[in-house]
XYZ file of C-alpha atoms in Angstrom:
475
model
C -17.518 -20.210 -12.405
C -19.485 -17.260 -11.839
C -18.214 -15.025 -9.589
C -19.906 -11.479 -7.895
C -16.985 -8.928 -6.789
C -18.996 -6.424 -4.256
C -16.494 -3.039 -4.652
C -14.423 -1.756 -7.323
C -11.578 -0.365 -5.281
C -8.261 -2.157 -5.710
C -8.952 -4.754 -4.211
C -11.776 -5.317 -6.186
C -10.643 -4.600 -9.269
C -7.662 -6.619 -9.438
C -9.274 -9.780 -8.020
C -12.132 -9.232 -10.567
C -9.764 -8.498 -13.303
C -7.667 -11.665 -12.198
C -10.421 -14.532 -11.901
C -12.108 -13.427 -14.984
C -8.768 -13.732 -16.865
C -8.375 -17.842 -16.244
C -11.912 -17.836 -17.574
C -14.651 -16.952 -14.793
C -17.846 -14.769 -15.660
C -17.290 -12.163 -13.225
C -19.815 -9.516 -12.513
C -18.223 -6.690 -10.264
C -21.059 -4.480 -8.684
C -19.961 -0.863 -7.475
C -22.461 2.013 -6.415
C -20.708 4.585 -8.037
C -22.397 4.881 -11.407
C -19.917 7.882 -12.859
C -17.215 5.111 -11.377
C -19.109 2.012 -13.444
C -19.549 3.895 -16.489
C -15.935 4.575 -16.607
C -14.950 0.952 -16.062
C -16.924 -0.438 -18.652
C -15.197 1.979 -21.387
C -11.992 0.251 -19.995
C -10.848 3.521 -17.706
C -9.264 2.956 -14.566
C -9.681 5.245 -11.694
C -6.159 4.064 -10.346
C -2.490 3.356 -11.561
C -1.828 -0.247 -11.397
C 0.643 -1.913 -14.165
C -1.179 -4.089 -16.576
C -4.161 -3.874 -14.722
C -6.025 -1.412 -17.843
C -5.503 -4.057 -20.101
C -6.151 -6.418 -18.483
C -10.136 -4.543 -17.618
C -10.232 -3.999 -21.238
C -9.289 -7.718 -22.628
C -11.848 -9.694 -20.366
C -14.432 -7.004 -21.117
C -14.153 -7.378 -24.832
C -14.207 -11.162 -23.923
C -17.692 -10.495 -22.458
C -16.158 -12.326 -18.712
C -16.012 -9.118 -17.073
C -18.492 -6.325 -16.439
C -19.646 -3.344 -14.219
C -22.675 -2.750 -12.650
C -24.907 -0.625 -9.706
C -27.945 -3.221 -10.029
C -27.467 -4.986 -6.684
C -30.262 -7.864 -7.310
C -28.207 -8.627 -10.737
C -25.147 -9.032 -8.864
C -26.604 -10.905 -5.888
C -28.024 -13.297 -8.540
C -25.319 -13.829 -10.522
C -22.610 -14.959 -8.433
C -22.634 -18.441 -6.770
C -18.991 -16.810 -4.710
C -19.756 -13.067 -3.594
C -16.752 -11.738 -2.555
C -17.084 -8.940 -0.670
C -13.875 -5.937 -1.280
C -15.110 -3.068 0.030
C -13.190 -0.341 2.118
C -12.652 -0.702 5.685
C -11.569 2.645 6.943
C -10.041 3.248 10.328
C -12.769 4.490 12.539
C -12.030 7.522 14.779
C -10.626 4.815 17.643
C -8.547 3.411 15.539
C -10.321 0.462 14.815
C -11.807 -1.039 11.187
C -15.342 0.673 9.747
C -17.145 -2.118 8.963
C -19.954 -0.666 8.045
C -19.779 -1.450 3.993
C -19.043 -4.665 5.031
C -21.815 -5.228 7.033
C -24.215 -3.150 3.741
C -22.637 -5.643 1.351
C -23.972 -8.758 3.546
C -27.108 -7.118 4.361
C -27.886 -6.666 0.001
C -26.692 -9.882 -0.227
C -29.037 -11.521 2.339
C -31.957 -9.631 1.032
C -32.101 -10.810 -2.675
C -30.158 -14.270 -2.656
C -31.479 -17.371 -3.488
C -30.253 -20.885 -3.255
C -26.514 -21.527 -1.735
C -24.244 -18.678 -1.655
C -20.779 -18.707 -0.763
C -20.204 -15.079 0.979
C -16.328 -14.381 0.838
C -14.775 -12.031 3.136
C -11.771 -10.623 0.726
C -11.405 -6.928 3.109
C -9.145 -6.823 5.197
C -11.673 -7.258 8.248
C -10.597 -8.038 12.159
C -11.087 -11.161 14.114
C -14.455 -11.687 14.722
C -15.974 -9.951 10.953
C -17.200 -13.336 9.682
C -19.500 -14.181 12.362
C -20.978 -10.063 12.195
C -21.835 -11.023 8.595
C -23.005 -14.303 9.621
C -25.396 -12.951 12.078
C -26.926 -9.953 8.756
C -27.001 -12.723 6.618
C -28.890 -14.710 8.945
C -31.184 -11.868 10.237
C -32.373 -10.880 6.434
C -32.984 -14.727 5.571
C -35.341 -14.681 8.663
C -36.821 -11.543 7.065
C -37.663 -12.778 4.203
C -38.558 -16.329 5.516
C -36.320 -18.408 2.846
C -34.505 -21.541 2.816
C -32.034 -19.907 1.012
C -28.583 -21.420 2.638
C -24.722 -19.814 2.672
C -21.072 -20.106 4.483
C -18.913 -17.513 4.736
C -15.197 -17.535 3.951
C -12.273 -15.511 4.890
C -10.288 -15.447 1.906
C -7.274 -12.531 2.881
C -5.672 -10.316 -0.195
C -2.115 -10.067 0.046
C -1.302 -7.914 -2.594
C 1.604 -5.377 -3.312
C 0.394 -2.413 -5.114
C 2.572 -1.770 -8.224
C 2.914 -5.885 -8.501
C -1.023 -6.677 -7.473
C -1.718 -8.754 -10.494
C 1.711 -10.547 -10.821
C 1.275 -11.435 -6.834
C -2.632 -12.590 -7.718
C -1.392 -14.633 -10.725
C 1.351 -16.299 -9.381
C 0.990 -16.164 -5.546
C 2.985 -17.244 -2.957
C 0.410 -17.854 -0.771
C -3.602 -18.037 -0.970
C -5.292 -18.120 2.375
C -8.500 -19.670 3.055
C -10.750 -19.996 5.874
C -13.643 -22.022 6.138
C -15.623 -23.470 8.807
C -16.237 -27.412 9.567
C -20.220 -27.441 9.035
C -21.556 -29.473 5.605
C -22.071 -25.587 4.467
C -18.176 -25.518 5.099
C -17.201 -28.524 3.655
C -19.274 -27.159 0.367
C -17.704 -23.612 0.460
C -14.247 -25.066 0.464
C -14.619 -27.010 -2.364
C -15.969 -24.117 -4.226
C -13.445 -22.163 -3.349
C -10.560 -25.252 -4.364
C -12.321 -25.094 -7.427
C -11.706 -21.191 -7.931
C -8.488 -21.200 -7.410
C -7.415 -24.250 -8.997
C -5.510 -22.713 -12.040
C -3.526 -20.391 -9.624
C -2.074 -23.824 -7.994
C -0.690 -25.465 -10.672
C 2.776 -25.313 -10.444
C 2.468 -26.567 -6.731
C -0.057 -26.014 -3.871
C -0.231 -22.754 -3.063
C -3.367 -22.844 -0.375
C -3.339 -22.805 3.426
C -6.354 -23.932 4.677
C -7.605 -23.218 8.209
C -10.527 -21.593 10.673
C -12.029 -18.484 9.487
C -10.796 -16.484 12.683
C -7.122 -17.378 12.033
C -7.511 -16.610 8.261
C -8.387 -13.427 9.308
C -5.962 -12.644 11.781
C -3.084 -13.783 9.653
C -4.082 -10.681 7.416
C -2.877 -8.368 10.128
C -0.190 -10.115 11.585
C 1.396 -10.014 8.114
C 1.225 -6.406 7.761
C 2.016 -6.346 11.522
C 5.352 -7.993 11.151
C 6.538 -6.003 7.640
C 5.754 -2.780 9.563
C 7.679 -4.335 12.448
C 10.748 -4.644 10.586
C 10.731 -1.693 8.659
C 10.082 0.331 12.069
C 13.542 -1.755 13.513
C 15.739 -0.451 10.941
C 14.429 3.163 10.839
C 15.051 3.932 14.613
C 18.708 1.529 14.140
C 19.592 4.156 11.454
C 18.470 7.139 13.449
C 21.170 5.924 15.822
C 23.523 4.948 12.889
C 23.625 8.396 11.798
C 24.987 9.541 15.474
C 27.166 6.907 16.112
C 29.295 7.060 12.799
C 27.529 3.823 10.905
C 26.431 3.037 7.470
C 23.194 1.226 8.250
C 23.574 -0.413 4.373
C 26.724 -2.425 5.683
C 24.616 -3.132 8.922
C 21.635 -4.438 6.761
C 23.796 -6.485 4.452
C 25.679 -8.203 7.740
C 22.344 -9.428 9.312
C 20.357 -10.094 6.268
C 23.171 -12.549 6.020
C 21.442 -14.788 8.454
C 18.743 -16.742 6.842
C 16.973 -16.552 10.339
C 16.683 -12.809 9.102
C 16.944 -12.374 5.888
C 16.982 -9.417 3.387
C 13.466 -8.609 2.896
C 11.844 -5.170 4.444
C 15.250 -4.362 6.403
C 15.502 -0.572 4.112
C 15.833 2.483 6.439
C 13.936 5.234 4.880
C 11.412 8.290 5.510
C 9.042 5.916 6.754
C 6.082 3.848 5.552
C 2.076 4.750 4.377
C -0.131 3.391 1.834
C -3.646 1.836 2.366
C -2.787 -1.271 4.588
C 0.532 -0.940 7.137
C -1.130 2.319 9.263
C -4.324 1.024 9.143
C -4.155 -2.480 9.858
C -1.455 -1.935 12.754
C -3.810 0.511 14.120
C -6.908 -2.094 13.894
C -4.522 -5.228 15.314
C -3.940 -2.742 18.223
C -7.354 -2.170 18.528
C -8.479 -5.481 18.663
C -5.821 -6.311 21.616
C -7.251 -3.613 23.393
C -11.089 -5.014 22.957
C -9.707 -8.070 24.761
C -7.351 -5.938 27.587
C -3.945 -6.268 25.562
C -1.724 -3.898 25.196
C 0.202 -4.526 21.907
C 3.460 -2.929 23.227
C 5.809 -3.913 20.034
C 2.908 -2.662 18.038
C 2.531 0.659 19.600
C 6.110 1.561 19.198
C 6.394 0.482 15.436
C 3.788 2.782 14.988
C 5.422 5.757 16.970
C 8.881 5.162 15.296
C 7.011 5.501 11.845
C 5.435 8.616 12.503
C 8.828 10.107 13.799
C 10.224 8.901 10.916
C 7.929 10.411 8.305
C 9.286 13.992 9.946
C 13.345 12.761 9.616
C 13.869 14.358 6.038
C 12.268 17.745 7.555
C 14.377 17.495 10.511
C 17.564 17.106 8.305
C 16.726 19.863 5.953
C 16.162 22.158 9.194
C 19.619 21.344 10.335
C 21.275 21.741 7.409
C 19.121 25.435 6.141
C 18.127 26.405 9.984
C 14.546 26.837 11.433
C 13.229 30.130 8.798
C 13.205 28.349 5.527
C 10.988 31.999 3.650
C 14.046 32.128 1.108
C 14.266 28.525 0.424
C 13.614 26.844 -2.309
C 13.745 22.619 -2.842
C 12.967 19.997 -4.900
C 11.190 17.200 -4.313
C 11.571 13.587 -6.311
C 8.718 11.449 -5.433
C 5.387 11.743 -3.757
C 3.596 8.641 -3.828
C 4.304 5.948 -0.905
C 5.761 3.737 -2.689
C 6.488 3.750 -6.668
C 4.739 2.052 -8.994
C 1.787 3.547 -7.627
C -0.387 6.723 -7.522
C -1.585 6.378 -3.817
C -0.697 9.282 -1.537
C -2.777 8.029 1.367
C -0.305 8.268 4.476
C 2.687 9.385 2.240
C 5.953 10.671 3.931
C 5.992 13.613 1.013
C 2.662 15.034 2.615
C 4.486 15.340 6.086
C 7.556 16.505 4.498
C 6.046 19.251 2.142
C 3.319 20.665 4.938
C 6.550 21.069 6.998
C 8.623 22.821 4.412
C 5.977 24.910 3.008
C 4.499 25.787 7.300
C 7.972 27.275 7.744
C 8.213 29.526 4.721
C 10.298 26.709 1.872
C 8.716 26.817 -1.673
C 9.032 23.682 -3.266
C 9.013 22.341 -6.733
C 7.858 18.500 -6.909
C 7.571 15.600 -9.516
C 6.528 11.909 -9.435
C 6.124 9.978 -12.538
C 2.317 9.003 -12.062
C 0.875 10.505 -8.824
C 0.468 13.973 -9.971
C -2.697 14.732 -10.217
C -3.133 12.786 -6.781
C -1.498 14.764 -5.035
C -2.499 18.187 -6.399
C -5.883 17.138 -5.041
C -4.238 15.532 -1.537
C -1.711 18.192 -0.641
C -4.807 21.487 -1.627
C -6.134 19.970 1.240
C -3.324 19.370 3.283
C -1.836 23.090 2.831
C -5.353 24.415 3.043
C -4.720 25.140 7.003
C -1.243 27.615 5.945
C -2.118 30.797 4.382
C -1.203 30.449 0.279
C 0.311 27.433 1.544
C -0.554 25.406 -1.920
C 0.633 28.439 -3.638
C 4.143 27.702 -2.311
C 4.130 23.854 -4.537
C 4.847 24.002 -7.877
C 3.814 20.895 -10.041
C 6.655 19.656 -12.458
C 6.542 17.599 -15.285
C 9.721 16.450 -15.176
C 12.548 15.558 -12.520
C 14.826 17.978 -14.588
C 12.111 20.647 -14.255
C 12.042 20.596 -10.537
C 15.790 21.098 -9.708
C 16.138 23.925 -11.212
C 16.917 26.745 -8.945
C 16.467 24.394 -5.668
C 18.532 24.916 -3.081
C 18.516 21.644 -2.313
C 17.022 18.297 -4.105
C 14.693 15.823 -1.575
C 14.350 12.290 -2.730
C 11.200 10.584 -1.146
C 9.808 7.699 -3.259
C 12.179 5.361 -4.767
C 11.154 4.979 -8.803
C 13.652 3.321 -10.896
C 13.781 6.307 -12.801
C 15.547 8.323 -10.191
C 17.719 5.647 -9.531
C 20.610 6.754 -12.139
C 20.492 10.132 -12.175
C 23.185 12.862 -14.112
C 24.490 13.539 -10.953
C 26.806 16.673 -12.767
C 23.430 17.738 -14.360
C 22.169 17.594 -10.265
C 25.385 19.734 -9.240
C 24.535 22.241 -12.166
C 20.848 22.766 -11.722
C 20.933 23.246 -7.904
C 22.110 26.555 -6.372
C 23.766 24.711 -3.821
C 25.167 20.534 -4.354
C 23.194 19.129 -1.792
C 21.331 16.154 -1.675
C 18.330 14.639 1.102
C 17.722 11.054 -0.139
C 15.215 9.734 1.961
C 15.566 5.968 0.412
C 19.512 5.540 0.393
C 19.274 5.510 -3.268
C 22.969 6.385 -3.843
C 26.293 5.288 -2.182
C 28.185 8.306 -0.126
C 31.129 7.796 -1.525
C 29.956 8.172 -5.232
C 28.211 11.422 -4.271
C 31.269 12.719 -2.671
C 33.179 11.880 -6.031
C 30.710 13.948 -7.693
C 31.197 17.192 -5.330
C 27.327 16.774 -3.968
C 26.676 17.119 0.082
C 24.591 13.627 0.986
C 22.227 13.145 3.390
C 21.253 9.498 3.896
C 19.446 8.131 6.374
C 21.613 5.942 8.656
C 24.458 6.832 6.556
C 26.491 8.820 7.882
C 29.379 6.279 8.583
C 33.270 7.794 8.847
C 34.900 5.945 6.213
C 32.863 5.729 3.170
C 35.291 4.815 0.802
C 35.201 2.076 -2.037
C 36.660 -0.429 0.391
C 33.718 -0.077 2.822
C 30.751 -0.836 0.435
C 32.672 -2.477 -2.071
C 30.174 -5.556 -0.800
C 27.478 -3.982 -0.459
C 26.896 -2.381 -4.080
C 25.219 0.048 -4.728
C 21.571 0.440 -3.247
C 20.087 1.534 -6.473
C 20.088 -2.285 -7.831
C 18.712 -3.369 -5.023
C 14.833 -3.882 -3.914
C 12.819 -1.939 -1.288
C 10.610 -2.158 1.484
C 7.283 -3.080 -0.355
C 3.472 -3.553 0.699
């Protein structure tokens, strides 16, 4: 089939990547010529496994390509998806403005049938805005030119986007009940007919519910992440070890195991922005999202828990401190820093005087160009943040060693090469990598979060394992 991807963001990329993989002609249009130019030499602007070769395989294969010439792209897909960026807007709620620019090109050059694919996360409501720009530029132009438009949802988990596009568990589609429906959906079965072959994978439904499920998704994984953060916060005052707490409810299949990890808190692209937008959308119709409101509040706390620990362990003037810090993208696998607990954790270390050494395995340069801004408001504030090249690198001379971002490679650490390298054993893991009794064993002082139980000996999370095998809270 020949397919039209409108953006080159993640989003874009990956689902462009993806269909043109099982065999599509895909033409993805960006308007970013520096960004297209790199794209067709096979460089990607972001870090996603597998994802380069992939861009370099179905380019060599002639099924994928880059482009700024709008009227090419228009005219080459019979599905436009549309994965542009929707921003929060100053209130809170989704910018739909590239949205509503992608329609509008699309409506001025099409010809024929056109199935227009909402693939952005958009709120309730989107498909009928682009509806109505479609419409209006068909009028325009006085054309018979026909379309539907379909909310098709991504659900992907950065560091695992093309494994969850290739094999997913779930491909949402909505479409309406008009002949131009009927048509788009079996386009659209057609499309994604190789991804369902080991068993149906599709819901079908209205486009308003296809694009609410989007946020109520991302609504209920920030829900339960937000539960066990504040049920740690209390864990660490009443004497529990929230990792024997999560094990005894995820028990219950009612519950399960899945996004129950206390940590530092959550960020990324999708989580604060699309509980922000769901919000805003109840309030449009005079709801107060109450649960909503308070996952958000707990997360933002959270993001400030490491800071708060390393102030009441080294006291409030932090000028002759020195830490390290393991992990600065929100989540590994990736090099996004957008809404990362490091930023909030390093502006509060450096604001009160704390020079700090840091490492992550990929998002480097990232965040030497995120955190230049974020220090930019505390005199020689960035001067205070060394970049390391290695986790070894950054310990030395700490006086303390900060884990934010749980990569596998931190996981297994020489904790006697830890001991050594630090002026003083002590230990802020804001992802319960490691079990308190082991770090005892090895003469280190371990802050957890939620972990500060009485009796952490082998007997007590002999069940449990150790957290380091185990997965984390991903989105």
């Amino acid at each position: 089939m020949k397919i039209t991807i409108i953006g080159t963001g993640y989003v874009g990329l990956v689902t462009g990547a993806c269909l043109a993989e099982v065999g599509n002609e895909v033409f993805c249009l960006d308007l970013d010529q520096h960004k297209v130019d790199l794209l067709n030499r096979g460089i990607i602007p972001i870090h996603e496994a597998g994802l380069e070769e992939l861009v370099k395989r179905n380019c060599a294969a002639g099924r994928l390509r880059f482009s700024t010439d709008i009227a090419a792209s228009v005219a080459h897909g019979d599905i436009q998806f549309i994965a542009v960026g929707t921003p929060p807007d100053e209130d809170g709620s989704a910018d739909l403005q590239y949205v509503l620019s992608a329609a509008r090109n699309i409506g001025r050059y099409m010809t024929g049938f056109k199935v227009v694919v909402n693939k952005s996360t958009v709120p309730v409501g989107t498909a009928d805005r682009v509806r109505a720009v479609l419409f209006g530029e068909l009028a325009m132009r006085d054309t018979n030119a026909s379309f539907s438009v379909v909310s098709n949802p991504e659900f992907l988990k950065e560091g695992a986007a093309i494994e969850d596009f290739m094999r997913p568990d779930r491909i949402v589609i909505g479409c309406d009940d008009s002949p131009k429906g009927e048509r788009a959906r079996a386009m659209m079965k057609q499309l994604y007919t190789p991804f369902n072959r080991n068993r149906e994978r599709t819901f079908w439904m209205d486009v308003h519910s296809a694009e609410f499920t989007k946020y109520a998704a991302n609504a209920m994984l920030a829900t339960r992440i937000s539960f066990m953060n504040e049920l740690a916060n209390l864990a660490d005052k009443v004497g529990v070890d929230i990792e024997a707490v999560r094990h005894g409810i995820g028990a219950d299949p009612r519950i399960g195991y899945s996004f129950l990890y206390a940590g530092c808190g959550y960020g990324g692209s999708c989580f604060p922005k699309d509980v922000l937008a769901l919000e805003r959308t109840a309030n449009d119709y005079g709801q107060d999202l109450l649960i909503l409101k308070a996952v958000e509040e707990v997360n933002e706390r959270q993001k400030h828990v490491l800071g708060n620990k390393v102030v009441s362990r080294f006291g409030d003037d932090l000028r002759r401190h020195h830490f390290a810090v393991w992990g600065l993208a929100f989540k590994p696998n990736t090099d996004d820093m957008r809404e990362a607990p490091s930023r909030v954790l390093i502006r509060e270390l450096v604001r009160r005087g704390a020079t700090v050494a840091v490492y992550d395995p990929v998002a480097i340069r990232e965040a030497r160009r995120v955190l230049e801004v974020d220090l930019s408001e505390v005199a020689d504030g960035y001067r205070q943040v060394r970049f390391c090249e290695s986790q070894v690198e950054a310990l030395t001379g700490a006086d303390a060693l900060i884990i934010v971002t749980e990569w596998k490679t931190f996981r297994s650490p020489d904790f006697g090469q830890i001991k050594t390298l630090l002026k003083n054993p002590v230990v802020f893991d804001g992802r319960n990598l490691f079990e308190p009794w082991t770090m005892a064993n090895a003469g280190i002082e371990y802050h957890g979060i939620g972990r500060s139980a009485r009796n952490t000996d082998n007997a007590t999370t002999t069940h449990s394992g150790t957290n380091a095998t185990n997965a984390t809270n991903d989105s």
